PDB file of C-alpha atoms in Angstrom:
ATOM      1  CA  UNK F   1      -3.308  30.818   9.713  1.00 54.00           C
ATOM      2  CA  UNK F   2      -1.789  30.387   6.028  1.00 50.00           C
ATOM      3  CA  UNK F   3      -3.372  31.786   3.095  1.00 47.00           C
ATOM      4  CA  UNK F   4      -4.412  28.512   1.605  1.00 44.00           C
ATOM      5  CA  UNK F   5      -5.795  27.657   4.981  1.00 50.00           C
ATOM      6  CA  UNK F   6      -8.037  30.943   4.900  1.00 47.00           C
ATOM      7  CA  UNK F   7      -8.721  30.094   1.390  1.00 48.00           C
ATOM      8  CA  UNK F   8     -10.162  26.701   2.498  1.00 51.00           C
ATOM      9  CA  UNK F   9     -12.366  28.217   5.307  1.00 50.00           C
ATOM     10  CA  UNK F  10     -13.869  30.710   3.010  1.00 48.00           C
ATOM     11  CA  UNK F  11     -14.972  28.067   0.560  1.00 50.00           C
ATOM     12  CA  UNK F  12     -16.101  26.028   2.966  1.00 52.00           C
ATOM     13  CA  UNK F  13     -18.257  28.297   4.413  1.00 51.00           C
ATOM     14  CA  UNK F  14     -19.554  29.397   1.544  1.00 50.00           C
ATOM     15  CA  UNK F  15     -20.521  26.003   0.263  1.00 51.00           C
ATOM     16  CA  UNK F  16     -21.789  24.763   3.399  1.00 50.00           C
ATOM     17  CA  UNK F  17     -24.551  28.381   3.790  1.00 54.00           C
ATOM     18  CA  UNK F  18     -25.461  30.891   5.528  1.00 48.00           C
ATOM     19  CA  UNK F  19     -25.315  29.849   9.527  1.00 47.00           C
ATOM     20  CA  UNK F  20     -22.310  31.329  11.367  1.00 51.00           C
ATOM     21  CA  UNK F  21     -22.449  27.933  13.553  1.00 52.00           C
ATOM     22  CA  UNK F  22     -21.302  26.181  10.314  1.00 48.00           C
ATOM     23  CA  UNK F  23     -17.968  28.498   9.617  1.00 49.00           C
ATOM     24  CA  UNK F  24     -17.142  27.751  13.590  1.00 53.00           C
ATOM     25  CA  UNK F  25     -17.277  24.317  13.158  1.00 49.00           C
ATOM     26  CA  UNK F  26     -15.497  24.469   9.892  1.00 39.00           C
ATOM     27  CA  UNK F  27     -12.934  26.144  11.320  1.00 43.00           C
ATOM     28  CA  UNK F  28     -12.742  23.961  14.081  1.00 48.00           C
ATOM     29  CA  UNK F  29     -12.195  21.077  12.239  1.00 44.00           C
ATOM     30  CA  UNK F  30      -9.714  22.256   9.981  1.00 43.00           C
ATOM     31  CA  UNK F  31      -7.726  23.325  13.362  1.00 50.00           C
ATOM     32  CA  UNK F  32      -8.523  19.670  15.075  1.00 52.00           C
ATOM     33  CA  UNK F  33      -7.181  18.158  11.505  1.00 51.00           C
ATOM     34  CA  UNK F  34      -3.804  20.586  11.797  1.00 57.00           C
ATOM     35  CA  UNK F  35      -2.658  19.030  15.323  1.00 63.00           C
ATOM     36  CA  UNK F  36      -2.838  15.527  14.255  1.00 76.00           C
ATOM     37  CA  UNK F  37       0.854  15.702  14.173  1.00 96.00           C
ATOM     38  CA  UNK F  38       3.343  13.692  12.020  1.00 98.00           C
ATOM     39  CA  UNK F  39       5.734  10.689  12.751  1.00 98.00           C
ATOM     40  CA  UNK F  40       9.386  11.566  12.754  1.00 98.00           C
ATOM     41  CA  UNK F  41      11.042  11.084   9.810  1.00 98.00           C
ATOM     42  CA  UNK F  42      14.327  12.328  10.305  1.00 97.00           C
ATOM     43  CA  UNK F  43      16.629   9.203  10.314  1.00 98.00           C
ATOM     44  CA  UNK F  44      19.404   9.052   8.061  1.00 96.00           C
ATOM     45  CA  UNK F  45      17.570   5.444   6.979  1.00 97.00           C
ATOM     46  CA  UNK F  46      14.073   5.603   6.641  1.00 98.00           C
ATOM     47  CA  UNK F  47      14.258   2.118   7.224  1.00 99.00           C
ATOM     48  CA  UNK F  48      14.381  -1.119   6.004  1.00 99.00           C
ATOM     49  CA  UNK F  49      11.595  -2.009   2.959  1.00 99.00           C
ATOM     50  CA  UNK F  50      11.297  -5.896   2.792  1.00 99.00           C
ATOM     51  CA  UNK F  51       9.635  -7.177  -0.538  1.00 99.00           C
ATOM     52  CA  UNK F  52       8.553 -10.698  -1.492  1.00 98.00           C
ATOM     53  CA  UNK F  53       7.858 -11.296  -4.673  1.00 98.00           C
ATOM     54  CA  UNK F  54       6.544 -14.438  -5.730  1.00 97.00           C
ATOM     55  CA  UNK F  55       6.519 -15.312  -9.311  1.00 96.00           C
ATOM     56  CA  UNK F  56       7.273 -18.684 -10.152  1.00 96.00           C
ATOM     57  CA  UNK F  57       4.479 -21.138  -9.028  1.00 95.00           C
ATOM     58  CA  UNK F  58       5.419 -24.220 -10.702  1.00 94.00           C
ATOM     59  CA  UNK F  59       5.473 -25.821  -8.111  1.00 90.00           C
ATOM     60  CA  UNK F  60       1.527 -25.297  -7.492  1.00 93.00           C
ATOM     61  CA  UNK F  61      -0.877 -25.465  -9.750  1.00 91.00           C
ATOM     62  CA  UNK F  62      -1.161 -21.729  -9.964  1.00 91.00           C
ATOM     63  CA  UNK F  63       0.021 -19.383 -12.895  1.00 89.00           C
ATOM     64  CA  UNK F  64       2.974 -17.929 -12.971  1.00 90.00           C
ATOM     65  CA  UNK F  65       2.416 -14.243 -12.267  1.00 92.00           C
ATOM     66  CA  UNK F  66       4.003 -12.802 -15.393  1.00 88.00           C
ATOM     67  CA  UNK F  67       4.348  -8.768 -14.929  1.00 89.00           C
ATOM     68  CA  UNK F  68       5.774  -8.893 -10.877  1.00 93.00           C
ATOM     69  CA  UNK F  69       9.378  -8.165 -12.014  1.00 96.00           C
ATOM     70  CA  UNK F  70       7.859  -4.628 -13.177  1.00 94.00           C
ATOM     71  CA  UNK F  71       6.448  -3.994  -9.888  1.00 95.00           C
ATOM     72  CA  UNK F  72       9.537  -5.110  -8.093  1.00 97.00           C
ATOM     73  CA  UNK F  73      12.074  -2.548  -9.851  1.00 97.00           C
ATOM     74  CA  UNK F  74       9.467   0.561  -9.347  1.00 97.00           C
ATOM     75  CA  UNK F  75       8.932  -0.622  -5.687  1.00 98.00           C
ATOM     76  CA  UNK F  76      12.779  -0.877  -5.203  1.00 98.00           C
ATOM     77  CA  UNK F  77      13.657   2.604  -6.956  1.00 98.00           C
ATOM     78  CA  UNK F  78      11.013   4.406  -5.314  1.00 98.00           C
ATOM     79  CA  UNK F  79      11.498   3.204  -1.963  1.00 98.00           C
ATOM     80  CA  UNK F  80      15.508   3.361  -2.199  1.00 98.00           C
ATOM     81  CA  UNK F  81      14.422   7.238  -3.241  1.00 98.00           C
ATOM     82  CA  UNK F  82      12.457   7.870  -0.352  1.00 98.00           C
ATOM     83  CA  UNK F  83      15.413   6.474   2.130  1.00 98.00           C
ATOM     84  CA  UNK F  84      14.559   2.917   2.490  1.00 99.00           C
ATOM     85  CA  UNK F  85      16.998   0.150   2.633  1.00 99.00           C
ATOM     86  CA  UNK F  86      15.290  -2.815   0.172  1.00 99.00           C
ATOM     87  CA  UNK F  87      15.752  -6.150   1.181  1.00 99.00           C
ATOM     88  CA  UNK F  88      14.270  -9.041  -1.492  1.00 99.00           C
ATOM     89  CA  UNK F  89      13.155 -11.997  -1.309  1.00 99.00           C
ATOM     90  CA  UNK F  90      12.022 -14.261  -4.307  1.00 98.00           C
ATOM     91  CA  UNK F  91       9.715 -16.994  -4.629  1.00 98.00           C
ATOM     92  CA  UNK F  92       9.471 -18.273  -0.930  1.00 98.00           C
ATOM     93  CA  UNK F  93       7.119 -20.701   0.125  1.00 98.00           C
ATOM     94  CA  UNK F  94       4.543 -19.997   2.923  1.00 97.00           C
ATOM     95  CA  UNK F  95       6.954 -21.125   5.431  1.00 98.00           C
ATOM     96  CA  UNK F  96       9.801 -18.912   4.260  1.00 99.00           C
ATOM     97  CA  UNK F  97       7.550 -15.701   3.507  1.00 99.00           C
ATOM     98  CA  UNK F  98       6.740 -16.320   7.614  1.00 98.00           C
ATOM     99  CA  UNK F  99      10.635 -16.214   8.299  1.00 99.00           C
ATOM    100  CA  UNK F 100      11.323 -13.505   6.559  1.00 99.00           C
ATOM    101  CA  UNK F 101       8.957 -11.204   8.201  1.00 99.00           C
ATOM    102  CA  UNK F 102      10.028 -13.100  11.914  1.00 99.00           C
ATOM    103  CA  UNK F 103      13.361 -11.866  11.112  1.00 99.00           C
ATOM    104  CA  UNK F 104      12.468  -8.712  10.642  1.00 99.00           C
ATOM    105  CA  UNK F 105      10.653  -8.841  13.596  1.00 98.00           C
ATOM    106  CA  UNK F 106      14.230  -9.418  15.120  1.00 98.00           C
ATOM    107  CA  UNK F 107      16.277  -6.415  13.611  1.00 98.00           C
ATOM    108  CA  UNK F 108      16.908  -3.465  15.611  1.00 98.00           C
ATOM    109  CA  UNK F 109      15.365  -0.753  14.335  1.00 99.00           C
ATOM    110  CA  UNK F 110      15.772   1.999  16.884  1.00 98.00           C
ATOM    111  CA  UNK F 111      17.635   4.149  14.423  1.00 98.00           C
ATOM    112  CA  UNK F 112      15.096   3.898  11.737  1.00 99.00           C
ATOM    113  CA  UNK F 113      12.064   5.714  11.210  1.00 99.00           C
ATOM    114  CA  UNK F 114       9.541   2.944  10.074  1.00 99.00           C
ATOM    115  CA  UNK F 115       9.153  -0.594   8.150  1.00 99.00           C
ATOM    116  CA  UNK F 116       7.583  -1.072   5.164  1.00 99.00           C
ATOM    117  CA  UNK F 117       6.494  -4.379   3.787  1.00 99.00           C
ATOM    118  CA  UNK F 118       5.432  -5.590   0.189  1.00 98.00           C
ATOM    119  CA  UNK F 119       4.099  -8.923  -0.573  1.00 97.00           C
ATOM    120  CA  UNK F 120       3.672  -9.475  -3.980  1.00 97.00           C
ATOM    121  CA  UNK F 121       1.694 -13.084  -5.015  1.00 94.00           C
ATOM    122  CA  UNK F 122      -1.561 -14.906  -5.318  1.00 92.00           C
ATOM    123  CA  UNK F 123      -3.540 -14.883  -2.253  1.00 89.00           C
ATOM    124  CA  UNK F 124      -7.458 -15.576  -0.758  1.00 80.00           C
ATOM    125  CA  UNK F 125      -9.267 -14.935   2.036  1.00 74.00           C
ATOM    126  CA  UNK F 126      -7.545 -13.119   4.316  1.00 84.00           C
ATOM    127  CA  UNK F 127      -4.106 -15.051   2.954  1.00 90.00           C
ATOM    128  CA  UNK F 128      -1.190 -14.940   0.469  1.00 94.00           C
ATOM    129  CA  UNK F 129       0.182 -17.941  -1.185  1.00 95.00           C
ATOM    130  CA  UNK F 130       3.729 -19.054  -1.087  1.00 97.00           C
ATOM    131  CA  UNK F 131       5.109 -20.271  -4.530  1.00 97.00           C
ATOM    132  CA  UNK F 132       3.807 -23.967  -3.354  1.00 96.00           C
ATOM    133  CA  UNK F 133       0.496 -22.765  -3.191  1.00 94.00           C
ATOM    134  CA  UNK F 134       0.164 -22.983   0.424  1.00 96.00           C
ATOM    135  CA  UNK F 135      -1.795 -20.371   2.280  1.00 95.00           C
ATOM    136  CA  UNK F 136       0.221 -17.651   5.181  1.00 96.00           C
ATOM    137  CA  UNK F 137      -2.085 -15.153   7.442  1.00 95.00           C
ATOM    138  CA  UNK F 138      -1.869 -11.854   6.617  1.00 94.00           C
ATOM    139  CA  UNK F 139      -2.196 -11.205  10.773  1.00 94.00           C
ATOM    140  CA  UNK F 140       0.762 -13.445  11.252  1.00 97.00           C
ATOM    141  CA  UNK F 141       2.767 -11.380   8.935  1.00 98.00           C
ATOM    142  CA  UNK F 142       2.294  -8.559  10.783  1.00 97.00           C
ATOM    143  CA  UNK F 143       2.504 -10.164  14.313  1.00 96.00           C
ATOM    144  CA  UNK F 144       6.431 -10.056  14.690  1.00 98.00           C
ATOM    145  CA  UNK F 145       6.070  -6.316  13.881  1.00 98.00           C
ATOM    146  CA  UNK F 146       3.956  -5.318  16.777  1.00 96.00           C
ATOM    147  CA  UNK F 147       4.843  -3.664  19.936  1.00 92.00           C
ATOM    148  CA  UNK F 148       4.852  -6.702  22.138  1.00 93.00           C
ATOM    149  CA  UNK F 149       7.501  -8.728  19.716  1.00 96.00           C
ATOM    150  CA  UNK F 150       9.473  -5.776  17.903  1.00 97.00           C
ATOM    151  CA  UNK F 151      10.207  -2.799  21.116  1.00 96.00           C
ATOM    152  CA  UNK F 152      12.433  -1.054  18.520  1.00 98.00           C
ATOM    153  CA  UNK F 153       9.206  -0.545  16.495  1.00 97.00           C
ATOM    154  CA  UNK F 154       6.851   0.620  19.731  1.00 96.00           C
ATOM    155  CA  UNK F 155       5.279   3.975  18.214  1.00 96.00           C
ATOM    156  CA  UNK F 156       6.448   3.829  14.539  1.00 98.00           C
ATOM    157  CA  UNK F 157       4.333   3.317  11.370  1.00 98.00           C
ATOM    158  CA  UNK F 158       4.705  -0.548  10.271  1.00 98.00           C
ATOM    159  CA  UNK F 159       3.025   0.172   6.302  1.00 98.00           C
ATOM    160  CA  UNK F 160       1.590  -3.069   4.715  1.00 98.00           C
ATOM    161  CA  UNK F 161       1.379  -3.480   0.770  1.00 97.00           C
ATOM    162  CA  UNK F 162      -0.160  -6.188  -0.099  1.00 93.00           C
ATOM    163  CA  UNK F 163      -0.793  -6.862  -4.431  1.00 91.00           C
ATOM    164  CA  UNK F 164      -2.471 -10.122  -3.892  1.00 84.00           C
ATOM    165  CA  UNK F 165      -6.676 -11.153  -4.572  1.00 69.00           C
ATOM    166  CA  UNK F 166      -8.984 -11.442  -1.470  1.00 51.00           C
ATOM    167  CA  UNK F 167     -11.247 -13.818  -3.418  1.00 44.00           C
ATOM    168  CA  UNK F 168     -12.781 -14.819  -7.015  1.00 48.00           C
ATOM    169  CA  UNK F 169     -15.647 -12.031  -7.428  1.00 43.00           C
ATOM    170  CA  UNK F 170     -14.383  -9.930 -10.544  1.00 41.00           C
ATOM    171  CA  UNK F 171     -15.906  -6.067 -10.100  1.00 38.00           C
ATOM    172  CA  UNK F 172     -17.396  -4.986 -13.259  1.00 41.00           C
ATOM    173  CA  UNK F 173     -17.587  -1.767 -15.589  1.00 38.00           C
ATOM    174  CA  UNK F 174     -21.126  -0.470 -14.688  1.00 34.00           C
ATOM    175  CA  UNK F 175     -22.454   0.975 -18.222  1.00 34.00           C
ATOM    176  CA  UNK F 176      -6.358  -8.087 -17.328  1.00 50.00           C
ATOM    177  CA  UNK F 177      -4.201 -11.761 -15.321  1.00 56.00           C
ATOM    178  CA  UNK F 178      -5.901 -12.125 -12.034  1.00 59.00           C
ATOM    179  CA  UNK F 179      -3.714 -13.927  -9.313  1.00 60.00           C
ATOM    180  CA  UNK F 180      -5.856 -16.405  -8.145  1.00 53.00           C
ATOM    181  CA  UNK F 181      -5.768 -19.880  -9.664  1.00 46.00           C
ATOM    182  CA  UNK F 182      -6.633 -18.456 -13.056  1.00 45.00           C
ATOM    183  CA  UNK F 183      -5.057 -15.758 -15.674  1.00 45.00           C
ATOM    184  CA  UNK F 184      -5.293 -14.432 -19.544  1.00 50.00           C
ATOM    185  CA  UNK F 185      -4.416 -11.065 -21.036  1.00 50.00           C
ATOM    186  CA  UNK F 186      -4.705  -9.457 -17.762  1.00 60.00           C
ATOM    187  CA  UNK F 187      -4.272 -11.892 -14.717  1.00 61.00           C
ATOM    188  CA  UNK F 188      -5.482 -11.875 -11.131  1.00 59.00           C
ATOM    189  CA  UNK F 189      -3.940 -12.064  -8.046  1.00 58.00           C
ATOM    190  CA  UNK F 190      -6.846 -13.455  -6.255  1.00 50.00           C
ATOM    191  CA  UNK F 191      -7.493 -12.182  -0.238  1.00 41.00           C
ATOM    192  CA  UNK F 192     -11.266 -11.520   2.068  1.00 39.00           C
ATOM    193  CA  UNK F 193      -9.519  -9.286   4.905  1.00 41.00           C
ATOM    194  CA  UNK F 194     -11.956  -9.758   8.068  1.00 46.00           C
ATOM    195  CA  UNK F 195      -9.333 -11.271   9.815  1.00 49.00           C
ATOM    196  CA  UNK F 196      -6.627  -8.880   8.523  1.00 51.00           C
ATOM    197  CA  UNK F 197      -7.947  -5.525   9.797  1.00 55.00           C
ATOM    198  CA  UNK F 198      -4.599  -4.034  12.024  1.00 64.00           C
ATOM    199  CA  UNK F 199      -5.361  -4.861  15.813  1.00 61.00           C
ATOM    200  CA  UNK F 200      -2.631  -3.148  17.136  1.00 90.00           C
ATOM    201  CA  UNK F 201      -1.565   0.739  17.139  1.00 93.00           C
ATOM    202  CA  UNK F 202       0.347   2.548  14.130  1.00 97.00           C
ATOM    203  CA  UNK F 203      -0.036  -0.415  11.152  1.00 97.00           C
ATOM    204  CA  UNK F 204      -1.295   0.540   7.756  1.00 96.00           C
ATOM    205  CA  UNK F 205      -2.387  -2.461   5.633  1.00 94.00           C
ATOM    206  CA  UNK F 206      -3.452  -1.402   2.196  1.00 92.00           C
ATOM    207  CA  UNK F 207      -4.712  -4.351   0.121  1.00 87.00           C
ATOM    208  CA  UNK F 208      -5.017  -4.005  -3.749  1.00 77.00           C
ATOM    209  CA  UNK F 209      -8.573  -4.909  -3.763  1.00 64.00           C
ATOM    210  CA  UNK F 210     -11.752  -5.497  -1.852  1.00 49.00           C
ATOM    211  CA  UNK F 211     -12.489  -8.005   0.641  1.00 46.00           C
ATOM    212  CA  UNK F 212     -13.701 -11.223  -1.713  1.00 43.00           C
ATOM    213  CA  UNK F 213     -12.598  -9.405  -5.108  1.00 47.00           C
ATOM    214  CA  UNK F 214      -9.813 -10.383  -7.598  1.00 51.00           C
ATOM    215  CA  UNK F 215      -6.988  -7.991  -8.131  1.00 51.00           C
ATOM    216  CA  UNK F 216      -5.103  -7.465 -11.768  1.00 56.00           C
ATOM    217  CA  UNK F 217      -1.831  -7.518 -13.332  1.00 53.00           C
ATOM    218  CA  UNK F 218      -0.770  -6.841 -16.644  1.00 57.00           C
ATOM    219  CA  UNK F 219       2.045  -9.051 -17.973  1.00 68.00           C
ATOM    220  CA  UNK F 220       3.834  -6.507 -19.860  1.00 61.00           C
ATOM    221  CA  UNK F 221       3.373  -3.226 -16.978  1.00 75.00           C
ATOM    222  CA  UNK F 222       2.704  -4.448 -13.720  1.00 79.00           C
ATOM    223  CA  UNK F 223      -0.487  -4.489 -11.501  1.00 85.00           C
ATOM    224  CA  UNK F 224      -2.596  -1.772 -11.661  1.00 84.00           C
ATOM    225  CA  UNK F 225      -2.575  -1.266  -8.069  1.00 91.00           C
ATOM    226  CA  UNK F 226       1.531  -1.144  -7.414  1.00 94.00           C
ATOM    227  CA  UNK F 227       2.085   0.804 -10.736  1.00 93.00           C
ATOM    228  CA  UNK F 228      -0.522   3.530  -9.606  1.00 94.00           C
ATOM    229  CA  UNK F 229       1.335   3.473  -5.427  1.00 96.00           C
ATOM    230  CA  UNK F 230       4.680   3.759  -7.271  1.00 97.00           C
ATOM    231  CA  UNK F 231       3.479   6.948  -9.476  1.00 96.00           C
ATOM    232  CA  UNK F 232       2.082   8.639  -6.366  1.00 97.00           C
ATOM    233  CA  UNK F 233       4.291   8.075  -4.308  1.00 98.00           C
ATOM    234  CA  UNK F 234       6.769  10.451  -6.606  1.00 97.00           C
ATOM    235  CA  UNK F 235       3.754  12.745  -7.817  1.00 96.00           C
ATOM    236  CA  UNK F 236       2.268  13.858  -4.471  1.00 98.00           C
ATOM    237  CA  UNK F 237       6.085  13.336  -2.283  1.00 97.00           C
ATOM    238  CA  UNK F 238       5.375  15.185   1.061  1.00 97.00           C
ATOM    239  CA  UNK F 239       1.489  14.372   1.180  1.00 98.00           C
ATOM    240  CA  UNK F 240       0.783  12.256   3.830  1.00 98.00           C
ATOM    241  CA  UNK F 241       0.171   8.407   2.992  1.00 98.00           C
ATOM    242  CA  UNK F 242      -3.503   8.194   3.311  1.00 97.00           C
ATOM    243  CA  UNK F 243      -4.085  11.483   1.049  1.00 98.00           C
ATOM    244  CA  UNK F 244      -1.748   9.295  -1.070  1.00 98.00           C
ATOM    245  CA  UNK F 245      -3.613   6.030  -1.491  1.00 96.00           C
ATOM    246  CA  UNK F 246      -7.081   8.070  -1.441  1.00 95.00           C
ATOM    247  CA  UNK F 247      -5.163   9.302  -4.785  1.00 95.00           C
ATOM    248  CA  UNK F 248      -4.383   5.466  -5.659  1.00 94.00           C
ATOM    249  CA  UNK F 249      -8.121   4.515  -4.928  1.00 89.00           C
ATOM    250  CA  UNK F 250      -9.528   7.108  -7.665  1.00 90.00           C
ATOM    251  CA  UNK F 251      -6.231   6.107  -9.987  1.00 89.00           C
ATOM    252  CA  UNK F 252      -7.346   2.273 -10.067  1.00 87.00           C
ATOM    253  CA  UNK F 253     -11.358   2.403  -9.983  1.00 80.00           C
ATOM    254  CA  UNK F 254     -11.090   3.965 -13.266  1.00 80.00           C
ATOM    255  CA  UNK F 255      -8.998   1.704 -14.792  1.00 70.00           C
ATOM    256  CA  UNK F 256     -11.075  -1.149 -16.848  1.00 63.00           C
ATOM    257  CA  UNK F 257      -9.487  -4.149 -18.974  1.00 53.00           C
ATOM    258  CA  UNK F 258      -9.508  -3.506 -22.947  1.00 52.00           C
ATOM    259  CA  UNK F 259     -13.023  -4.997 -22.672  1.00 52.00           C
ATOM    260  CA  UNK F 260     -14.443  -2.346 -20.671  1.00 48.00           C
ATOM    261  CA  UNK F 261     -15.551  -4.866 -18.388  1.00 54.00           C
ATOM    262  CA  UNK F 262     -13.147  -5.361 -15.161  1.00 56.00           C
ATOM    263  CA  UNK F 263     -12.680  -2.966 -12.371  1.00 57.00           C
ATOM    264  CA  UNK F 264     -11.248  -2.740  -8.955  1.00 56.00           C
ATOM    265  CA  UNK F 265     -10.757  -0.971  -5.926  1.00 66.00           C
ATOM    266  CA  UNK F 266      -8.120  -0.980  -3.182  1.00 65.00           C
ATOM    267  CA  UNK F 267      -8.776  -0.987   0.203  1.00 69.00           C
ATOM    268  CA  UNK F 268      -6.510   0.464   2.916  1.00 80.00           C
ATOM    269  CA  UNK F 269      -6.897  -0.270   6.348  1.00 89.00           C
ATOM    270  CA  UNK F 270      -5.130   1.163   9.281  1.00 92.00           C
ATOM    271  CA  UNK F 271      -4.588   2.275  13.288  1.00 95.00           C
ATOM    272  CA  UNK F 272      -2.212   4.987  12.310  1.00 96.00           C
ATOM    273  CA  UNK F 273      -1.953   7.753  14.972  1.00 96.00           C
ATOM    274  CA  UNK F 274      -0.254  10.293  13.305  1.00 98.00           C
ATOM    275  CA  UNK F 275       0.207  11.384   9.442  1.00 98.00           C
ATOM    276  CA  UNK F 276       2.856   9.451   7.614  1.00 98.00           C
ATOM    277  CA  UNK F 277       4.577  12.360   5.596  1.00 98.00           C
ATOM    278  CA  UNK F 278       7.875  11.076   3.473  1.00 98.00           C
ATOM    279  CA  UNK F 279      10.503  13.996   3.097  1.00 97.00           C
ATOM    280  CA  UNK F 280      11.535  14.901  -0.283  1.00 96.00           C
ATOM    281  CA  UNK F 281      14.195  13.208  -1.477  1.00 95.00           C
ATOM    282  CA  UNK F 282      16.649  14.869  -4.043  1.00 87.00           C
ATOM    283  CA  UNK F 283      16.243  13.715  -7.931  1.00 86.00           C
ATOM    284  CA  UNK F 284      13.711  11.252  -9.044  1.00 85.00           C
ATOM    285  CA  UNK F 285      13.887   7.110  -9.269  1.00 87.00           C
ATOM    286  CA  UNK F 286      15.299   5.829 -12.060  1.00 73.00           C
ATOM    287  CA  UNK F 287      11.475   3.588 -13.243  1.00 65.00           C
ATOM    288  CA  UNK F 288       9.220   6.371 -12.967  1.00 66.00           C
ATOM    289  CA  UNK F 289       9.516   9.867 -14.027  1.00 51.00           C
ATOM    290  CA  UNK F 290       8.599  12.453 -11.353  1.00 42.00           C
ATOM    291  CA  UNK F 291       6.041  14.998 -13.293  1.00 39.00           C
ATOM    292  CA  UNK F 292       4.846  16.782 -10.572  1.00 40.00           C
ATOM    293  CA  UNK F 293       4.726  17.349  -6.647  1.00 42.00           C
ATOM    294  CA  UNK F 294       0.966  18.373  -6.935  1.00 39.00           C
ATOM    295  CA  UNK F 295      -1.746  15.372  -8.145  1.00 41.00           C
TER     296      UNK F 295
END
């Protein structure tokens, strides 16, 4: 047992009082927690990281979501960083976002160690929006990907980012452009996920916001939501991923507009098995600076 380990026990126990029944079942936890066992990541590419960004919606009567470029280049470095292989797609309609991800659905990716996916648009209810304002399932995004349509994929983490709204409701300050259909300073992205939960084994889907709630983007640094993954994900390298966006969830629930007034909070979802633990990579991307290994 490490040091840090004991050190954890000890305050544990302490906190938790005086019966020796709680310090066994402390310990017993912490063992249970120790076996969960982590997926391979040993490939020489991590694998491949699709992102579609969607950010001109002329075509629609939606806003163009001013700030996504941002998000892009810190989601390309910091994925090409980790090992990824970044394939981009811009501005695709609902029918083309579908493609993309049934195409992906078609690679091999025996040699690989996961997927990772980032949709970047307006969205509602359980959808996101392709650039003609027409409305693609989250679930049928992640269909191709499962273990029935995509063998080469049968055990390995298939991670979901999704900056998009899951409705209108605005969470507010309790003492800035959404993406939904409308936008100012800070915009919205406005998705409810009931139908979007993962069904199937080792997906993580982690939604910028709530179920029903808008999500926001600044136009001149990116959403609050991608900005805060992107920082993390270099900060806290070789945490696991859900550690990681339990860091995101505290990073973006403080946040407020300048008015004080907006919040919001993430919401991951997922059937992972195992912990998702990214190796260190060498150096630091070239959008973020890396401050720190420790949060």
């Amino acid at each position: 047992m490490s040091f840090v380990t004991f050190c954890q026990i000890f305050l544990m126990c302490y906190m938790l009082g005086r019966a020796k029944g709680h310090c066994h079942r402390v310990v017993h936890a912490l063992e249970q927690t120790s076996d969960l066992g982590q997926y391979p990541m040993t490939a020489a590419t991590r694998g491949i990281c699709l992102i579609v960004n969607n950010q001109d919606f002329s075509k629609s009567c939606l806003r163009q979501r001013e700030g996504t470029m941002i998000d892009e280049r810190c989601l390309t470095d910091v994925f090409r960083w980790l090992g990824f292989e970044v394939e981009i797609r811009m501005d695709c309609t609902n029918a083309q976002i579908l493609s993309a991800f049934q195409e992906l659905g078609r690679k091999d990716h025996s040699q690989m160690d996961c997927v990772v996916c980032c949709v970047l648009s307006h969205g509602d209810d359980g959808v996101v929006l392709g650039v003609e304002g027409q409305p693609v399932k989250l679930r049928d995004l992640m269909e191709p990907l499962n273990g029935l349509n995509c063998p080469s994929l049968v055990e390995k983490p298939k991670l979901f980012f999704i900056q998009a709204c899951q409705g209108n409701n605005e969470q507010r300050a309790v003492y800035i452009e959404a993406d939904g259909s409308a936008c100012d300073s800070v915009c919205r992205d406005a998705v409810v996920a009931n139908d979007s939960i993962p069904a199937d084994a080792d997906f993580l889907l982690a939604m910028s916001t709530l179920p029903s709630f808008v999500s926001y983007r600044e136009k001149t640094n990116g959403t609050w939501f991608v900005q805060s993954l992107c920082q993390n994900l270099v900060q806290m390298v070789g945490y696991d991923l859900i550690s990681i966006l339990t860091k995101v969830n505290a990073d973006v629930s403080r946040r407020t507009d300048l008015g004080h007034k907006k919040k919001q909070m993430p919401q991951p979802a997922f059937s992972l098995r195992k912990k998702v633990v990214f190796p260190v990579p060498e150096g630091s991307p070239h959008s973020l600076t890396e401050t720190s290994n420790v949060p």
